[in-house]
Short mmCIF file of C-alpha atoms and ligand atoms in Angstrom, two decimals:
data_model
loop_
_atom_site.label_atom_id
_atom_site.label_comp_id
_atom_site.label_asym_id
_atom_site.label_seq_id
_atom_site.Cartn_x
_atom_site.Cartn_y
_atom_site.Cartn_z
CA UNK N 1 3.96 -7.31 -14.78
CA UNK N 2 1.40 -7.88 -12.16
CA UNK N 3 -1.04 -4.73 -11.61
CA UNK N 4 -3.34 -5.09 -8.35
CA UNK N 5 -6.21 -3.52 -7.03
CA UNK N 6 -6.90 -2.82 -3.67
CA UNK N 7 -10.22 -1.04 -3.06
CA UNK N 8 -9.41 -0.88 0.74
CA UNK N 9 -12.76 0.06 2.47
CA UNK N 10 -14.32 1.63 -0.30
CA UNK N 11 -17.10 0.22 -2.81
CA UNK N 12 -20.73 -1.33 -2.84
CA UNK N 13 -22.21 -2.96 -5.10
CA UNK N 14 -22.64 -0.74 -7.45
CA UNK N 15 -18.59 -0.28 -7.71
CA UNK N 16 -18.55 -3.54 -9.70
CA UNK N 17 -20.25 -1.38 -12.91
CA UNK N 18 -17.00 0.29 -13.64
CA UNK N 19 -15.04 -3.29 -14.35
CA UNK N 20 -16.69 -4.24 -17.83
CA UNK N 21 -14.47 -0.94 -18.93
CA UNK N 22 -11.22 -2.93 -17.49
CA UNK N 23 -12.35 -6.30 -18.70
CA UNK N 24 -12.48 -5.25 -22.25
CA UNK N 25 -9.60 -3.22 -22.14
CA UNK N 26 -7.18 -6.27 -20.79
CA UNK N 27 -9.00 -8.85 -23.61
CA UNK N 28 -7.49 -6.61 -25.94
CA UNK N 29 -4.11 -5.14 -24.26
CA UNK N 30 -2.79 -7.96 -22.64
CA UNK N 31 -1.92 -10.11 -25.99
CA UNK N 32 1.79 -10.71 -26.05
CA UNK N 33 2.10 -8.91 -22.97
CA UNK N 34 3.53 -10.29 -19.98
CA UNK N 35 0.45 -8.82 -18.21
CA UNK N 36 -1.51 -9.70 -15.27
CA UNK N 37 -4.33 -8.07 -13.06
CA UNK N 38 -5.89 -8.81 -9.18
CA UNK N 39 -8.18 -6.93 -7.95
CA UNK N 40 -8.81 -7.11 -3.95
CA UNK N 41 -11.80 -5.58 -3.10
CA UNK N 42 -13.98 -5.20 0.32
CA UNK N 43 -14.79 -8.66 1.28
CA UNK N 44 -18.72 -7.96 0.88
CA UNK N 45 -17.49 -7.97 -3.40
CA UNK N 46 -15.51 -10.48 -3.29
CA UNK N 47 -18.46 -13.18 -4.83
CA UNK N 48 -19.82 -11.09 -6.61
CA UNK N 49 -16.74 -9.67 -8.68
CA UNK N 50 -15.44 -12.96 -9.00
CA UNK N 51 -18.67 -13.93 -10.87
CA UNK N 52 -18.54 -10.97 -12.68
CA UNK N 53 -15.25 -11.31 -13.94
CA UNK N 54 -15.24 -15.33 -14.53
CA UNK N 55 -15.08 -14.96 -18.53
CA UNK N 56 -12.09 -12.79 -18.56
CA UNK N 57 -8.54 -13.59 -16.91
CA UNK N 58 -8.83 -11.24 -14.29
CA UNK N 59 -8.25 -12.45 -10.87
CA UNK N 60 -9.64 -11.46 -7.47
CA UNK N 61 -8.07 -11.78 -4.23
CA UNK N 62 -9.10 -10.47 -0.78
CA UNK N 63 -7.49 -8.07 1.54
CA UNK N 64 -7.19 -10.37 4.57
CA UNK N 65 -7.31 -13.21 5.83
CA UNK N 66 -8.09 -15.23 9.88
CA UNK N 67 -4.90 -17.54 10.17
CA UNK N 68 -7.16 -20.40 11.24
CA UNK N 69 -7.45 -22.98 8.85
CA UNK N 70 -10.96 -24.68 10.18
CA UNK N 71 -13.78 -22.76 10.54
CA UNK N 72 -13.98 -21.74 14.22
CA UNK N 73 -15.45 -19.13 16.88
CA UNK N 74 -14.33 -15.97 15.78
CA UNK N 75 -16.93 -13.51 15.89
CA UNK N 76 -16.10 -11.54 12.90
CA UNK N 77 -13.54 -13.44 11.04
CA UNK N 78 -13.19 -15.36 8.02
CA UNK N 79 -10.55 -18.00 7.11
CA UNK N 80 -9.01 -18.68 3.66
CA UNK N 81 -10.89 -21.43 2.53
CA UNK N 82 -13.96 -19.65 3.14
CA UNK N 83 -12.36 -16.85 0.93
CA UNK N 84 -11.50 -19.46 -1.68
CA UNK N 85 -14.85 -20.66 -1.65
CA UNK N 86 -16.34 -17.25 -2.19
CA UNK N 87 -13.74 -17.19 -5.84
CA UNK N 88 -10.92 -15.41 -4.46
CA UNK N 89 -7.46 -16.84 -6.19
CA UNK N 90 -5.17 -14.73 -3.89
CA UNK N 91 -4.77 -12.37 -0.56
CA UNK N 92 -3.02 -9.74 0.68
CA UNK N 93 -1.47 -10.29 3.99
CA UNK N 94 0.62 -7.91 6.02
CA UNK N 95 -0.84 -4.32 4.61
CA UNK N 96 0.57 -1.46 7.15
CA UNK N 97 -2.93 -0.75 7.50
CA UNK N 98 -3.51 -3.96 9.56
CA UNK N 99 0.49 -4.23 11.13
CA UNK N 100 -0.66 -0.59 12.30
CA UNK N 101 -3.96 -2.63 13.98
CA UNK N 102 -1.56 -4.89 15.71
CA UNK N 103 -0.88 -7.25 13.37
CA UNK N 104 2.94 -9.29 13.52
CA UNK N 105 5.39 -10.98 12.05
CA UNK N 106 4.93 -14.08 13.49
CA UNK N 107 1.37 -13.80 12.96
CA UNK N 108 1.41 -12.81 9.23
CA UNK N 109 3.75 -15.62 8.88
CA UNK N 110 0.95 -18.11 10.43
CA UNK N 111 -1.46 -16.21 8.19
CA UNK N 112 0.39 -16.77 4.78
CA UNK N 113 0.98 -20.46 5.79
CA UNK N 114 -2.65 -21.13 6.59
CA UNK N 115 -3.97 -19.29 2.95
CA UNK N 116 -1.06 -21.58 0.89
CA UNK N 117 -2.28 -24.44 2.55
CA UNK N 118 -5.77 -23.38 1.46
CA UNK N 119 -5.21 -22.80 -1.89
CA UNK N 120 -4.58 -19.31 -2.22
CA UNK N 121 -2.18 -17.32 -3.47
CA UNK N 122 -0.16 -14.59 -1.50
CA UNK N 123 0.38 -10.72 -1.82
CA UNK N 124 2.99 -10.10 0.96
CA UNK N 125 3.44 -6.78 1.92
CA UNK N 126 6.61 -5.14 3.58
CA UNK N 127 7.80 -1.42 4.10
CA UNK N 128 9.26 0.85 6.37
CA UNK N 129 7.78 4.03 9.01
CA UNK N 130 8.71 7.56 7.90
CA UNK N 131 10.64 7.53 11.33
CA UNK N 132 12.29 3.84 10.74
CA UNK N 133 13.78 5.74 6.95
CA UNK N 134 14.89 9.09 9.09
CA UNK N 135 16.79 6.57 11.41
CA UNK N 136 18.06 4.78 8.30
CA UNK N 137 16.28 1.79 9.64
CA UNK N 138 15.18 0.36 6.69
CA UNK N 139 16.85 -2.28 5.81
CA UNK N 140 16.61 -3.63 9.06
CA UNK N 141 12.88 -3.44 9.18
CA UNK N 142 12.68 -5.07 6.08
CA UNK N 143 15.19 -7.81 6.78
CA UNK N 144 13.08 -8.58 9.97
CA UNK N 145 9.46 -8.51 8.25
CA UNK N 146 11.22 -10.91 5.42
CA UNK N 147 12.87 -13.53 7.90
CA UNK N 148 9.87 -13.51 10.19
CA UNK N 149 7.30 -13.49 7.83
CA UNK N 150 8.55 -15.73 5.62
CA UNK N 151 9.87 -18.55 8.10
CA UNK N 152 9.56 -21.54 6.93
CA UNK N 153 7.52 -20.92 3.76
CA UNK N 154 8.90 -23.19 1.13
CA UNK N 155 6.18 -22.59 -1.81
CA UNK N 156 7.90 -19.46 -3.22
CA UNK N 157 5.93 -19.83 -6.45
CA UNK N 158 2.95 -18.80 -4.43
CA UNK N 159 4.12 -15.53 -2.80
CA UNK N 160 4.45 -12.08 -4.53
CA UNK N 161 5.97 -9.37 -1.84
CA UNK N 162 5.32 -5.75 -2.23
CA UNK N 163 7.52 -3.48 -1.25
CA UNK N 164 5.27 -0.34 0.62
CA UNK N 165 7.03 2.65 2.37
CA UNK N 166 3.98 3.40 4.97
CA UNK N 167 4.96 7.22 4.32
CA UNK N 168 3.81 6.60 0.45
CA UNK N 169 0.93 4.97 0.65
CA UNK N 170 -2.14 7.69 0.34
CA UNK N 171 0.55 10.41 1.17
CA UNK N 172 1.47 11.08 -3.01
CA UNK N 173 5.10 10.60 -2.01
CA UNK N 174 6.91 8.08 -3.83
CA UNK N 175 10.77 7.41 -3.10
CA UNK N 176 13.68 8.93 -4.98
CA UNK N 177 14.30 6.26 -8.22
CA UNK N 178 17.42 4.92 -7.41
CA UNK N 179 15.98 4.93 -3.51
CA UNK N 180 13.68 2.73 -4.60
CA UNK N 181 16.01 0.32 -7.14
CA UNK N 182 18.19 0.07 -4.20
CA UNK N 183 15.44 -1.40 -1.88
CA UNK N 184 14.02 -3.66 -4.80
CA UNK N 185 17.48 -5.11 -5.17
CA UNK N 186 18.00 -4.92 -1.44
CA UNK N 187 14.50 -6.94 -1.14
CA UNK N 188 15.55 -10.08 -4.03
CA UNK N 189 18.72 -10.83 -2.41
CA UNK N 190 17.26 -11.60 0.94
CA UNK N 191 13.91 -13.18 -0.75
CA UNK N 192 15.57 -15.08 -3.14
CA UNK N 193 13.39 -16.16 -6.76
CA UNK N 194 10.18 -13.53 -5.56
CA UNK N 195 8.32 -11.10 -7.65
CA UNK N 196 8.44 -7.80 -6.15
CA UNK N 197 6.21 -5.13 -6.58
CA UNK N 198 6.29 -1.44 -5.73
CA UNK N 199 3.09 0.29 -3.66
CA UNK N 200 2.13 3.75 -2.37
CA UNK N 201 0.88 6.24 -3.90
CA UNK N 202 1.13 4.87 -7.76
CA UNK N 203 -1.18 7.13 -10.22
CA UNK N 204 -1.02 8.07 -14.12
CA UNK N 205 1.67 10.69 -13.54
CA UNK N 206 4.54 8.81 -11.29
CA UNK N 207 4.29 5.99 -13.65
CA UNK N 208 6.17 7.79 -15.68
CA UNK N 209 9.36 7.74 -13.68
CA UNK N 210 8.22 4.58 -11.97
CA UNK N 211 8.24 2.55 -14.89
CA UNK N 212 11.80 2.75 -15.70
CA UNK N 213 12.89 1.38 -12.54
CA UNK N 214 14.11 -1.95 -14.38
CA UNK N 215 14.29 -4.24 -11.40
CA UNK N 216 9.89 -3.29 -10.68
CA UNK N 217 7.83 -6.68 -11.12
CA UNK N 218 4.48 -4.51 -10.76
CA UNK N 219 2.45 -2.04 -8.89
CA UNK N 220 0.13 -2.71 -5.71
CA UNK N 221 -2.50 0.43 -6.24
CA UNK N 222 -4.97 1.39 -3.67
CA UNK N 223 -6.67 4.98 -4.26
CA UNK N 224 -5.86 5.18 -8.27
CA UNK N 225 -7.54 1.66 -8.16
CA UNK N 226 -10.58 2.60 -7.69
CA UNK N 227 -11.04 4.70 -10.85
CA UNK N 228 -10.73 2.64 -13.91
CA UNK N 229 -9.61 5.20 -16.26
CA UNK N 230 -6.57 5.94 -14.07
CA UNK N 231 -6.10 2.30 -13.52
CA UNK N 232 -6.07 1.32 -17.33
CA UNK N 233 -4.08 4.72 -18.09
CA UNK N 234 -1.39 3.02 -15.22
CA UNK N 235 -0.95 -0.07 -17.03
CA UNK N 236 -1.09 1.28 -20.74
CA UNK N 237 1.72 3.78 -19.41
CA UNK N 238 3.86 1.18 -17.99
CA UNK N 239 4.03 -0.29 -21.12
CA UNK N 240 4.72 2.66 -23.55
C1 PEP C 1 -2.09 0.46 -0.61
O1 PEP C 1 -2.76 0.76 0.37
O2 PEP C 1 -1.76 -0.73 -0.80
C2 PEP C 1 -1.71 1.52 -1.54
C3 PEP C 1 -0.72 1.30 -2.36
O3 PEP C 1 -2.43 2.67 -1.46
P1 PEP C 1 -2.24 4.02 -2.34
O4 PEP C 1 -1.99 3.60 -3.76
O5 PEP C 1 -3.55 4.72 -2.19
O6 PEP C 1 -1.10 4.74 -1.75
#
């Protein structure tokens, strides 16, 4: 089960403090556990927490990514090699937060390319407008952000999607359980072989329910993330 942080726009350095707590706790939890944790925070972290969490198996992974694999003239940007080079192992591409900035399909899909090629690994995320579910658009939406974004993309060993209703995330809505084993299963048959994890809105409580929802690979967790205890109370939930 993957488990993976994204601190969105929040943290400093002083944010960093609060992962010897989550450090310790995986050294001793994960042991014949199937269990692994990213955390993605602000790109100003991203050195620093990788140093900081060198000695234990954490990874770290960034939040986005330039689709330009040479460095270049773009006031601003930074490519994936440059956030390889700074110790991130993976990155999140295609958050609504950025396809609500302007962001593509056929873009993201130059994006993932460009960070495999680099070395890094990907956190592909998908979901559906409140409006797009009332107009029982779903499927479609996700079909499209699936075949677009994944054109071409042979090195499925290197992608995790995450499946992220844009009404969920930060709203504390989830969808109904078998709403949401539906889409999972609806997700692995078009993206044949890929983890799949579940985001929006995940905290201590809707694990609860969320965790028996057999066909689950993980959780993508942005505001609970940010608070260890509710992060380690996530994971040793999911597991109870
Ligand atoms: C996210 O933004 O990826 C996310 C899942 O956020 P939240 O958990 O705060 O809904």
């Amino acid at each position: 089960m993957y488990f993976i942080a994204n601190w969105k726009m929040f943290g400093g350095l002083k944010s960093l403090n609060s992962l010897g707590k989550v450090a310790n706790f995986f050294q001793n939890f994960r042991r014949n556990k199937n269990l692994k944790i990213i955390y993605c925070p602000p790109t100003t972290l991203i050195n620093s927490m990788s140093k900081k969490l060198k000695k234990s198996k954490i990874e770290v992974g960034a939040q986005n990514c330039h689709e330009s694999e040479v460095y270049g003239a773009h006031t601003g940007s930074i490519n994936p090699r440059m956030l390889k080079d700074a110790g991130a192992s993976y990155v999140i591409i295609g958050h609504s937060e950025n396809r609500q900035r302007g962001e593509k399909n056929k873009l993201i899909n130059q994006k993932i390319k460009t960070a495999i090629k680099s070395g890094l690994k990907i956190i592909f995320c998908i979901g559906e407008t409140l409006s797009e579910k009332r107009k029982k658009k779903t499927k479609k939406i996700l079909d499209e952000q699936i075949r677009y974004g994944l054109n071409k993309i042979q090195n499925k060993n290197k992608i995790i999607i995450a499946y992220e209703p844009i009404w969920s995330i930060g709203s504390g809505l989830i969808p109904k359980p078998e709403d949401l084993f539906k889409t999972i299963d609806f997700i692995k048959k078009k993206a044949k072989n890929y983890k799949v994890l579940y985001g929006g809105s995940v905290n201590p409580k809707n694990i609860l329910k969320l965790r028996d929802i057999k066909n689950i690979d993980g959780y993508l967790i942005g505001g609970a993330s940010q608070d260890p205890k509710k992060f380690i109370d996530i994971i040793k939930k999911t597991y109870n």
